[in-house]
Amino acid sequence: MNIKIHAQRRKQLMQMMGENSVAILPAASLQIRNRDVEYDFRQDSDFRYLSGFNEPEAIIVLLPGRKQGQFVMFCRQRDKLKETWHGRRFGPEGAIEYFAADEAFVTEEFEERLPAMMGHCEKVYYTMGLRPEFDNLVMKCVNNIRQQSRRGACAPHEFVSLEYLLHDMRLFKSRAEISLMRKAAKISVQAHIAAMRQCKPGMAENALEAEFLYAFKKNGAGWAYPSIVGGGENACILHYTENNQLLQDKTMVLIDAGAEYEGYAADITRTFPVNGRFTAPQREIYELVLQAQEAAIKQVKPGNHWNDPHRAAVKVLTRGMVELGLLKGKVTQLIKEEKYRKYFMHRTGHWLGMDVHDVGDYKVAEKWRLLEPGMVLTVEPGLYIPAGSRGARRWWNIGVRIEDDIVVTRDGNDLLSKGLPRSCEEIETVMAA
Ligand code: GLY
Ligand code: MN
Ligand code: MN
């Protein structure tokens, strides 16, 4: 992403913060996996959103209106030996040259330099409680200023969460962001199609998962969350990630897998028969979930509120479950008492962006948020009928979810996860090819 875009975001954020304030954002840290092996580094989304800088042990400080520079970066020093062993670093020089920092210092100097920088600030925008060690460091700096108050220093007296402003910005995706999300979705769609084509009875869930890892890496992406590949009864475990069973004939497999491309996520689910042909009971459940998804997608348009797609899905699913005999009673009453939750226990979607469950409030002043152009969400109704469900033997061990990624546009919505078979016929055709 172009470095000017990050500058524009910082400018917008600083305008909202106002002068005499400071924002402090630490980068993500490396995490030990075992002994001297670390997990893959993944930058904190807020940090990346504001800087594009992808190293650990870094800190952004924003100081609106400061004459010596508004954007200060602290980062790791360049080090020939360490870079030979562990990889390249930009260093403070690089932070200025390539990331448009006004000033940059090595991270070790943060504690010494911050008090002077924020000496005049009344407000500190900082999200407490995520990293206790860093919280302590920030408090230490503030106390440091307090101790100098007799010499005229003025300690900040207001701490505000940065998320309130920043996450509202992140909720609205620009054109550049949407094109990255389209790419993440496209890579994922191709992988889902490959998985449909490869799938056959006797295959291991792991082997299908491998199709995704391969396609993601090959396309310069990674996974946005660990893939779920659940055959048969495993489809009824919502966050099943063991993926270590064999796929059985005449069962279905549920795959929830999405790529992360340039920091942006896709989140896509398909459920299909392992042998390529739906049985009658599978088709009954599948088509009901599909109808619910279609009804929900129709509700994704400006002016509708966040809960409208969910309401539409719940209505279709509940009515359908009564028709099939999975639920007994009056549809309106079953909805009111949330009886549908026996088989549909999650919501119909969530915001999608840099984080798979992306940031942004779902309610404002206790009212569901209105949908506006640029918001991206998933639409993912499902039905899960574990063995033992009373009066439902015909559908035991069937779990179906259909999940797509959708951007709200000026006149409705646009599917980011285009081109992936959804109807029974489309799925059977792709699997037969
Ligand atoms: N893949 C997580 C979700 O669908 O919300
Ligand atoms: Mn999802
Ligand atoms: Mn998902």
PDB file of C-alpha atoms in Angstrom, residues 42 139 145 250 264 268 326 331 391 422:
ATOM      1  CA  ARG A  42       2.070 -10.578  12.450  1.00  0.00           C
ATOM      2  CA  MET A 139       2.551   5.230  33.183  1.00  0.00           C
ATOM      3  CA  ILE A 145       6.355  14.329  34.084  1.00  0.00           C
ATOM      4  CA  LYS A 250     -22.101 -39.841   1.791  1.00  0.00           C
ATOM      5  CA  TYR A 264      -6.573  -7.766   4.673  1.00  0.00           C
ATOM      6  CA  ILE A 268     -15.358 -17.767   3.264  1.00  0.00           C
ATOM      7  CA  LEU A 326     -36.990 -29.639  13.183  1.00  0.00           C
ATOM      8  CA  VAL A 331     -42.678 -19.082  13.710  1.00  0.00           C
ATOM      9  CA  GLY A 391     -36.953 -35.763  16.059  1.00  0.00           C
ATOM     10  CA  ARG A 422     -23.059 -21.800  -4.107  1.00  0.00           C
TER      11      ARG A 422
END
